[in-house]
Amino acid sequence: MKIYDVEGFPNPLRVRMALAEKNALDQVTFVPVDVMNAEHRSDAFLVKNPAAGVPVLELDDGTYISECSAIIEYIDHTFAGISLTGTSAKERAVISMMQRRAEFMVLDAAATYFHHATDGLGPDLEIDQNKAWGNKQAKNVLAGFKYFNTVLGNAPYVAGDVFTMADITLFAGLVFADFGKLTVPSQYTNLLAWRAKIQDRPSLK
Ligand SMILES: N[C@@H](CCC(=O)N[C@@H](CS)C(=O)NCC(=O)O)C(=O)O
């Protein structure tokens, strides 16, 4: 299988982390996408992902799968190792809920702030910026930090007792927040301690 992505970007990091957690990085061929020159908006790439984003997984039968949560579902069910998406009905539902919260409350909000209220990827790519909308999302990111600081005061990981896809999404959200220079306030000690713990995982080395 192939993964079209850009090394070092927050969403591609999610999938690379999932593969690393499964010890499966060597099972995939990474194909770099020239996002800075808008390759992801070309007709050829839009066939792979109409949302014009990376990463995209291409299976050996030619199926394209985009959206990190869907790609990680595929990875989780394909490779052995720890479960990233849960096994029981309750685990799967809670992980899915918490990963979606991490996505919209932190990661997507930080991405929107970065693209709309900062220089983002530069003037050639950041067309139709809406600064007010971007700045509103920065407030949402701060609310997300507060929420997850509380969550992580009650449990060691985002979806409970074990590391899952929800932790991957929140971690990537903090990376995206860094891109936009949105720092986690120092009083959010649970969130900061969790971040240090995740940073220490072999999958991030
Ligand atoms: N919801 C998508 C987000 C994908 C996404 O936005 N990726 C970013 C890279 S971190 C991208 O391709 N950005 C290109 C752009 O903003 O033009 C996912 O889960 O994969």
PDB file of C-alpha atoms and ligand atoms in Angstrom:
ATOM      1  CA  MET A   1       0.000   0.000   0.000  1.00  0.00           C
ATOM      2  CA  LYS A   2       1.008   3.620  -0.541  1.00  0.00           C
ATOM      3  CA  ILE A   3       0.505   6.734   1.525  1.00  0.00           C
ATOM      4  CA  TYR A   4       0.547  10.109  -0.179  1.00  0.00           C
ATOM      5  CA  ASP A   5       1.602  12.703   2.357  1.00  0.00           C
ATOM      6  CA  VAL A   6       4.034  15.376   3.523  1.00  0.00           C
ATOM      7  CA  GLU A   7       6.415  14.357   6.284  1.00  0.00           C
ATOM      8  CA  GLY A   8       6.163  16.698   9.275  1.00  0.00           C
ATOM      9  CA  PHE A   9       2.618  17.954   8.630  1.00  0.00           C
ATOM     10  CA  PRO A  10       0.173  17.335  11.504  1.00  0.00           C
ATOM     11  CA  ASN A  11      -2.425  15.164   9.751  1.00  0.00           C
ATOM     12  CA  PRO A  12       0.173  12.925   8.069  1.00  0.00           C
ATOM     13  CA  LEU A  13       1.775  12.596  11.519  1.00  0.00           C
ATOM     14  CA  ARG A  14      -1.416  10.921  12.775  1.00  0.00           C
ATOM     15  CA  VAL A  15      -1.125   8.103  10.267  1.00  0.00           C
ATOM     16  CA  ARG A  16       2.648   7.766  10.694  1.00  0.00           C
ATOM     17  CA  MET A  17       2.141   7.513  14.469  1.00  0.00           C
ATOM     18  CA  ALA A  18      -0.516   4.822  14.010  1.00  0.00           C
ATOM     19  CA  LEU A  19       1.779   2.829  11.735  1.00  0.00           C
ATOM     20  CA  ALA A  20       4.670   3.216  14.184  1.00  0.00           C
ATOM     21  CA  GLU A  21       2.470   2.059  17.070  1.00  0.00           C
ATOM     22  CA  LYS A  22       1.766  -1.070  15.006  1.00  0.00           C
ATOM     23  CA  ASN A  23       5.443  -1.473  13.996  1.00  0.00           C
ATOM     24  CA  ALA A  24       4.266  -1.277  10.396  1.00  0.00           C
ATOM     25  CA  LEU A  25       6.043   1.777   8.969  1.00  0.00           C
ATOM     26  CA  ASP A  26       8.040  -0.517   6.684  1.00  0.00           C
ATOM     27  CA  GLN A  27       4.857  -2.054   5.231  1.00  0.00           C
ATOM     28  CA  VAL A  28       3.997   1.169   3.411  1.00  0.00           C
ATOM     29  CA  THR A  29       5.532   3.168   0.573  1.00  0.00           C
ATOM     30  CA  PHE A  30       5.365   6.894   1.259  1.00  0.00           C
ATOM     31  CA  VAL A  31       4.798   9.087  -1.786  1.00  0.00           C
ATOM     32  CA  PRO A  32       5.610  12.762  -1.157  1.00  0.00           C
ATOM     33  CA  VAL A  33       2.994  15.290  -2.298  1.00  0.00           C
ATOM     34  CA  ASP A  34       4.259  18.755  -3.243  1.00  0.00           C
ATOM     35  CA  VAL A  35       1.675  20.662  -1.207  1.00  0.00           C
ATOM     36  CA  MET A  36       3.695  23.885  -1.302  1.00  0.00           C
ATOM     37  CA  ASN A  37       3.289  23.880  -5.094  1.00  0.00           C
ATOM     38  CA  ALA A  38      -0.406  22.937  -4.837  1.00  0.00           C
ATOM     39  CA  GLU A  39      -0.051  19.390  -6.182  1.00  0.00           C
ATOM     40  CA  HIS A  40      -2.852  18.398  -3.767  1.00  0.00           C
ATOM     41  CA  ARG A  41      -5.232  20.700  -5.655  1.00  0.00           C
ATOM     42  CA  SER A  42      -4.432  19.217  -9.094  1.00  0.00           C
ATOM     43  CA  ASP A  43      -7.071  17.236 -10.980  1.00  0.00           C
ATOM     44  CA  ALA A  44      -4.952  14.101 -10.622  1.00  0.00           C
ATOM     45  CA  PHE A  45      -4.842  14.422  -6.831  1.00  0.00           C
ATOM     46  CA  LEU A  46      -8.525  15.351  -6.462  1.00  0.00           C
ATOM     47  CA  VAL A  47      -9.343  11.919  -7.875  1.00  0.00           C
ATOM     48  CA  LYS A  48      -7.566  10.474  -4.824  1.00  0.00           C
ATOM     49  CA  ASN A  49      -9.126  12.927  -2.335  1.00  0.00           C
ATOM     50  CA  PRO A  50     -11.776  15.445  -3.397  1.00  0.00           C
ATOM     51  CA  ALA A  51     -11.071  17.397  -0.192  1.00  0.00           C
ATOM     52  CA  ALA A  52      -7.549  18.215  -1.466  1.00  0.00           C
ATOM     53  CA  GLY A  53      -5.731  17.130   1.660  1.00  0.00           C
ATOM     54  CA  VAL A  54      -3.046  14.727   2.794  1.00  0.00           C
ATOM     55  CA  PRO A  55      -2.670  11.967   3.825  1.00  0.00           C
ATOM     56  CA  VAL A  56      -4.332   9.564   1.392  1.00  0.00           C
ATOM     57  CA  LEU A  57      -3.924   5.791   1.567  1.00  0.00           C
ATOM     58  CA  GLU A  58      -3.923   3.805  -1.688  1.00  0.00           C
ATOM     59  CA  LEU A  59      -4.575   0.097  -1.339  1.00  0.00           C
ATOM     60  CA  ASP A  60      -3.063  -2.463  -3.709  1.00  0.00           C
ATOM     61  CA  ASP A  61      -6.469  -2.844  -5.444  1.00  0.00           C
ATOM     62  CA  GLY A  62      -6.515   0.887  -6.249  1.00  0.00           C
ATOM     63  CA  THR A  63      -8.953   1.984  -3.526  1.00  0.00           C
ATOM     64  CA  TYR A  64      -8.184   5.420  -2.117  1.00  0.00           C
ATOM     65  CA  ILE A  65      -8.924   6.124   1.550  1.00  0.00           C
ATOM     66  CA  SER A  66      -8.684   9.646   2.932  1.00  0.00           C
ATOM     67  CA  GLU A  67      -9.484  11.101   6.372  1.00  0.00           C
ATOM     68  CA  CYS A  68      -7.011  10.076   9.069  1.00  0.00           C
ATOM     69  CA  SER A  69      -9.641   8.414  11.239  1.00  0.00           C
ATOM     70  CA  ALA A  70     -10.637   6.126   8.331  1.00  0.00           C
ATOM     71  CA  ILE A  71      -7.013   5.400   7.437  1.00  0.00           C
ATOM     72  CA  ILE A  72      -6.212   4.540  11.050  1.00  0.00           C
ATOM     73  CA  GLU A  73      -9.247   2.211  11.182  1.00  0.00           C
ATOM     74  CA  TYR A  74      -7.772   0.399   8.184  1.00  0.00           C
ATOM     75  CA  ILE A  75      -4.295   0.267   9.743  1.00  0.00           C
ATOM     76  CA  ASP A  76      -5.689  -0.939  13.066  1.00  0.00           C
ATOM     77  CA  HIS A  77      -7.532  -3.827  11.443  1.00  0.00           C
ATOM     78  CA  THR A  78      -4.712  -4.761   9.096  1.00  0.00           C
ATOM     79  CA  PHE A  79      -1.701  -4.953  11.382  1.00  0.00           C
ATOM     80  CA  ALA A  80      -1.184  -6.755  14.689  1.00  0.00           C
ATOM     81  CA  GLY A  81      -0.304  -4.951  17.909  1.00  0.00           C
ATOM     82  CA  ILE A  82      -2.142  -2.701  20.327  1.00  0.00           C
ATOM     83  CA  SER A  83      -5.715  -1.760  19.451  1.00  0.00           C
ATOM     84  CA  LEU A  84      -6.044   1.895  18.451  1.00  0.00           C
ATOM     85  CA  THR A  85      -9.799   1.894  17.805  1.00  0.00           C
ATOM     86  CA  GLY A  86     -11.106  -0.479  20.481  1.00  0.00           C
ATOM     87  CA  THR A  87     -12.725  -3.892  20.400  1.00  0.00           C
ATOM     88  CA  SER A  88     -15.960  -3.864  22.414  1.00  0.00           C
ATOM     89  CA  ALA A  89     -18.948  -1.800  21.279  1.00  0.00           C
ATOM     90  CA  LYS A  90     -18.482   0.599  24.194  1.00  0.00           C
ATOM     91  CA  GLU A  91     -14.728   1.017  23.647  1.00  0.00           C
ATOM     92  CA  ARG A  92     -15.201   1.704  19.954  1.00  0.00           C
ATOM     93  CA  ALA A  93     -17.942   4.257  20.584  1.00  0.00           C
ATOM     94  CA  VAL A  94     -16.015   6.113  23.308  1.00  0.00           C
ATOM     95  CA  ILE A  95     -12.801   6.206  21.270  1.00  0.00           C
ATOM     96  CA  SER A  96     -14.689   7.409  18.207  1.00  0.00           C
ATOM     97  CA  MET A  97     -16.422  10.148  20.237  1.00  0.00           C
ATOM     98  CA  MET A  98     -13.225  11.350  21.916  1.00  0.00           C
ATOM     99  CA  GLN A  99     -11.170  11.290  18.717  1.00  0.00           C
ATOM    100  CA  ARG A 100     -13.867  13.397  17.019  1.00  0.00           C
ATOM    101  CA  ARG A 101     -13.844  15.840  19.944  1.00  0.00           C
ATOM    102  CA  ALA A 102     -10.035  16.116  19.709  1.00  0.00           C
ATOM    103  CA  GLU A 103     -10.459  16.677  15.981  1.00  0.00           C
ATOM    104  CA  PHE A 104     -13.025  19.455  15.987  1.00  0.00           C
ATOM    105  CA  MET A 105     -12.204  21.081  19.339  1.00  0.00           C
ATOM    106  CA  VAL A 106      -8.431  21.272  18.855  1.00  0.00           C
ATOM    107  CA  LEU A 107      -6.946  19.973  15.611  1.00  0.00           C
ATOM    108  CA  ASP A 108      -9.421  21.334  13.059  1.00  0.00           C
ATOM    109  CA  ALA A 109      -9.858  24.570  15.020  1.00  0.00           C
ATOM    110  CA  ALA A 110      -6.059  25.068  15.144  1.00  0.00           C
ATOM    111  CA  ALA A 111      -5.842  24.314  11.417  1.00  0.00           C
ATOM    112  CA  THR A 112      -8.539  26.869  10.610  1.00  0.00           C
ATOM    113  CA  TYR A 113      -6.804  29.484  12.770  1.00  0.00           C
ATOM    114  CA  PHE A 114      -3.472  28.720  11.050  1.00  0.00           C
ATOM    115  CA  HIS A 115      -4.908  28.934   7.528  1.00  0.00           C
ATOM    116  CA  HIS A 116      -7.194  31.938   8.073  1.00  0.00           C
ATOM    117  CA  ALA A 117      -5.606  34.174  10.703  1.00  0.00           C
ATOM    118  CA  THR A 118      -1.867  33.677  10.084  1.00  0.00           C
ATOM    119  CA  ASP A 119       0.290  33.579   6.941  1.00  0.00           C
ATOM    120  CA  GLY A 120      -0.326  29.828   6.959  1.00  0.00           C
ATOM    121  CA  LEU A 121       1.209  28.134   3.937  1.00  0.00           C
ATOM    122  CA  GLY A 122       1.831  31.462   2.186  1.00  0.00           C
ATOM    123  CA  PRO A 123      -0.132  33.748  -0.148  1.00  0.00           C
ATOM    124  CA  ASP A 124      -0.229  31.363  -3.124  1.00  0.00           C
ATOM    125  CA  LEU A 125      -2.061  28.707  -1.110  1.00  0.00           C
ATOM    126  CA  GLU A 126      -3.992  30.739   1.459  1.00  0.00           C
ATOM    127  CA  ILE A 127      -6.665  32.176  -0.784  1.00  0.00           C
ATOM    128  CA  ASP A 128     -10.049  33.419   0.514  1.00  0.00           C
ATOM    129  CA  GLN A 129      -8.765  33.952   4.048  1.00  0.00           C
ATOM    130  CA  ASN A 130     -11.297  35.057   6.672  1.00  0.00           C
ATOM    131  CA  LYS A 131      -9.362  36.471   9.630  1.00  0.00           C
ATOM    132  CA  ALA A 132     -12.379  36.880  11.914  1.00  0.00           C
ATOM    133  CA  TRP A 133     -13.330  33.221  11.407  1.00  0.00           C
ATOM    134  CA  GLY A 134      -9.719  32.189  12.056  1.00  0.00           C
ATOM    135  CA  ASN A 135      -9.496  34.214  15.250  1.00  0.00           C
ATOM    136  CA  LYS A 136     -12.771  32.743  16.484  1.00  0.00           C
ATOM    137  CA  GLN A 137     -11.207  29.294  16.040  1.00  0.00           C
ATOM    138  CA  ALA A 138      -8.225  30.319  18.206  1.00  0.00           C
ATOM    139  CA  LYS A 139     -10.714  30.859  21.032  1.00  0.00           C
ATOM    140  CA  ASN A 140     -12.160  27.424  20.343  1.00  0.00           C
ATOM    141  CA  VAL A 141      -8.669  25.900  20.577  1.00  0.00           C
ATOM    142  CA  LEU A 142      -8.200  27.462  24.018  1.00  0.00           C
ATOM    143  CA  ALA A 143     -11.580  26.052  25.096  1.00  0.00           C
ATOM    144  CA  GLY A 144     -10.440  22.679  23.737  1.00  0.00           C
ATOM    145  CA  PHE A 145      -7.225  22.843  25.795  1.00  0.00           C
ATOM    146  CA  LYS A 146      -9.330  23.514  28.894  1.00  0.00           C
ATOM    147  CA  TYR A 147     -11.695  20.633  28.144  1.00  0.00           C
ATOM    148  CA  PHE A 148      -8.918  18.110  27.536  1.00  0.00           C
ATOM    149  CA  ASN A 149      -7.018  19.289  30.603  1.00  0.00           C
ATOM    150  CA  THR A 150     -10.096  18.261  32.625  1.00  0.00           C
ATOM    151  CA  VAL A 151     -10.448  14.955  30.747  1.00  0.00           C
ATOM    152  CA  LEU A 152      -6.805  14.129  31.414  1.00  0.00           C
ATOM    153  CA  GLY A 153      -7.220  14.946  35.098  1.00  0.00           C
ATOM    154  CA  ASN A 154      -9.734  12.096  35.307  1.00  0.00           C
ATOM    155  CA  ALA A 155      -8.025   9.459  33.144  1.00  0.00           C
ATOM    156  CA  PRO A 156      -4.487   8.743  31.915  1.00  0.00           C
ATOM    157  CA  TYR A 157      -5.449   8.850  28.217  1.00  0.00           C
ATOM    158  CA  VAL A 158      -7.976  10.748  26.141  1.00  0.00           C
ATOM    159  CA  ALA A 159     -10.452   7.875  25.846  1.00  0.00           C
ATOM    160  CA  GLY A 160      -9.748   6.249  29.209  1.00  0.00           C
ATOM    161  CA  ASP A 161      -7.146   3.839  30.525  1.00  0.00           C
ATOM    162  CA  VAL A 162      -5.188   3.053  27.365  1.00  0.00           C
ATOM    163  CA  PHE A 163      -3.537   4.870  24.451  1.00  0.00           C
ATOM    164  CA  THR A 164      -5.779   5.047  21.368  1.00  0.00           C
ATOM    165  CA  MET A 165      -6.451   6.910  18.131  1.00  0.00           C
ATOM    166  CA  ALA A 166      -8.005   9.688  20.241  1.00  0.00           C
ATOM    167  CA  ASP A 167      -4.570  10.391  21.779  1.00  0.00           C
ATOM    168  CA  ILE A 168      -3.033  10.496  18.315  1.00  0.00           C
ATOM    169  CA  THR A 169      -5.592  13.088  17.186  1.00  0.00           C
ATOM    170  CA  LEU A 170      -5.138  15.307  20.238  1.00  0.00           C
ATOM    171  CA  PHE A 171      -1.343  15.080  19.968  1.00  0.00           C
ATOM    172  CA  ALA A 172      -1.498  16.157  16.309  1.00  0.00           C
ATOM    173  CA  GLY A 173      -3.868  18.933  17.390  1.00  0.00           C
ATOM    174  CA  LEU A 174      -1.216  20.296  19.742  1.00  0.00           C
ATOM    175  CA  VAL A 175       1.331  20.105  16.925  1.00  0.00           C
ATOM    176  CA  PHE A 176      -1.027  22.131  14.715  1.00  0.00           C
ATOM    177  CA  ALA A 177      -1.529  24.605  17.556  1.00  0.00           C
ATOM    178  CA  ASP A 178       2.281  24.974  17.691  1.00  0.00           C
ATOM    179  CA  PHE A 179       2.275  25.778  13.959  1.00  0.00           C
ATOM    180  CA  GLY A 180      -0.011  28.721  14.779  1.00  0.00           C
ATOM    181  CA  LYS A 181       1.928  29.608  17.958  1.00  0.00           C
ATOM    182  CA  LEU A 182      -1.096  28.821  20.151  1.00  0.00           C
ATOM    183  CA  THR A 183       0.548  27.591  23.347  1.00  0.00           C
ATOM    184  CA  VAL A 184      -1.032  25.458  26.033  1.00  0.00           C
ATOM    185  CA  PRO A 185      -1.410  27.681  29.141  1.00  0.00           C
ATOM    186  CA  SER A 186       0.968  26.590  31.922  1.00  0.00           C
ATOM    187  CA  GLN A 187      -1.892  26.000  34.366  1.00  0.00           C
ATOM    188  CA  TYR A 188      -3.150  23.107  32.203  1.00  0.00           C
ATOM    189  CA  THR A 189      -0.761  20.735  33.914  1.00  0.00           C
ATOM    190  CA  ASN A 190      -2.721  17.548  33.101  1.00  0.00           C
ATOM    191  CA  LEU A 191      -2.628  18.311  29.385  1.00  0.00           C
ATOM    192  CA  LEU A 192       1.066  19.259  29.495  1.00  0.00           C
ATOM    193  CA  ALA A 193       2.017  16.126  31.460  1.00  0.00           C
ATOM    194  CA  TRP A 194       0.036  13.958  29.027  1.00  0.00           C
ATOM    195  CA  ARG A 195       1.793  15.623  26.095  1.00  0.00           C
ATOM    196  CA  ALA A 196       5.220  14.868  27.604  1.00  0.00           C
ATOM    197  CA  LYS A 197       4.145  11.252  28.163  1.00  0.00           C
ATOM    198  CA  ILE A 198       2.959  10.823  24.559  1.00  0.00           C
ATOM    199  CA  GLN A 199       6.088  12.535  23.245  1.00  0.00           C
ATOM    200  CA  ASP A 200       8.082   9.820  24.996  1.00  0.00           C
ATOM    201  CA  ARG A 201       6.407   6.938  23.158  1.00  0.00           C
ATOM    202  CA  PRO A 202       8.650   4.907  20.846  1.00  0.00           C
ATOM    203  CA  SER A 203       6.295   5.782  17.959  1.00  0.00           C
ATOM    204  CA  LEU A 204       7.433   9.389  18.185  1.00  0.00           C
ATOM    205  CA  LYS A 205      11.135   8.717  18.313  1.00  0.00           C
TER     206      LYS A 205
HETATM  207  N1  LIG B   1      -9.647  15.859   7.911  1.00  0.00           N
HETATM  208  C1  LIG B   1      -8.499  15.554   7.110  1.00  0.00           C
HETATM  209  C2  LIG B   1      -7.531  16.730   7.134  1.00  0.00           C
HETATM  210  C3  LIG B   1      -6.442  16.645   6.064  1.00  0.00           C
HETATM  211  C4  LIG B   1      -5.670  17.963   5.958  1.00  0.00           C
HETATM  212  O1  LIG B   1      -6.232  19.053   6.031  1.00  0.00           O
HETATM  213  N2  LIG B   1      -4.358  17.855   5.751  1.00  0.00           N
HETATM  214  C5  LIG B   1      -3.529  19.038   5.606  1.00  0.00           C
HETATM  215  C6  LIG B   1      -2.096  18.722   5.993  1.00  0.00           C
HETATM  216  S1  LIG B   1      -1.883  18.676   7.754  1.00  0.00           S
HETATM  217  C7  LIG B   1      -3.524  19.481   4.144  1.00  0.00           C
HETATM  218  O2  LIG B   1      -3.481  18.651   3.275  1.00  0.00           O
HETATM  219  N3  LIG B   1      -3.559  20.804   3.901  1.00  0.00           N
HETATM  220  C8  LIG B   1      -3.507  21.318   2.594  1.00  0.00           C
HETATM  221  C9  LIG B   1      -4.110  22.698   2.492  1.00  0.00           C
HETATM  222  O3  LIG B   1      -4.449  23.263   3.533  1.00  0.00           O
HETATM  223  O4  LIG B   1      -4.213  23.209   1.380  1.00  0.00           O
HETATM  224  C10 LIG B   1      -7.866  14.247   7.589  1.00  0.00           C
HETATM  225  O5  LIG B   1      -8.270  13.727   8.629  1.00  0.00           O
HETATM  226  O6  LIG B   1      -7.024  13.671   6.881  1.00  0.00           O
END
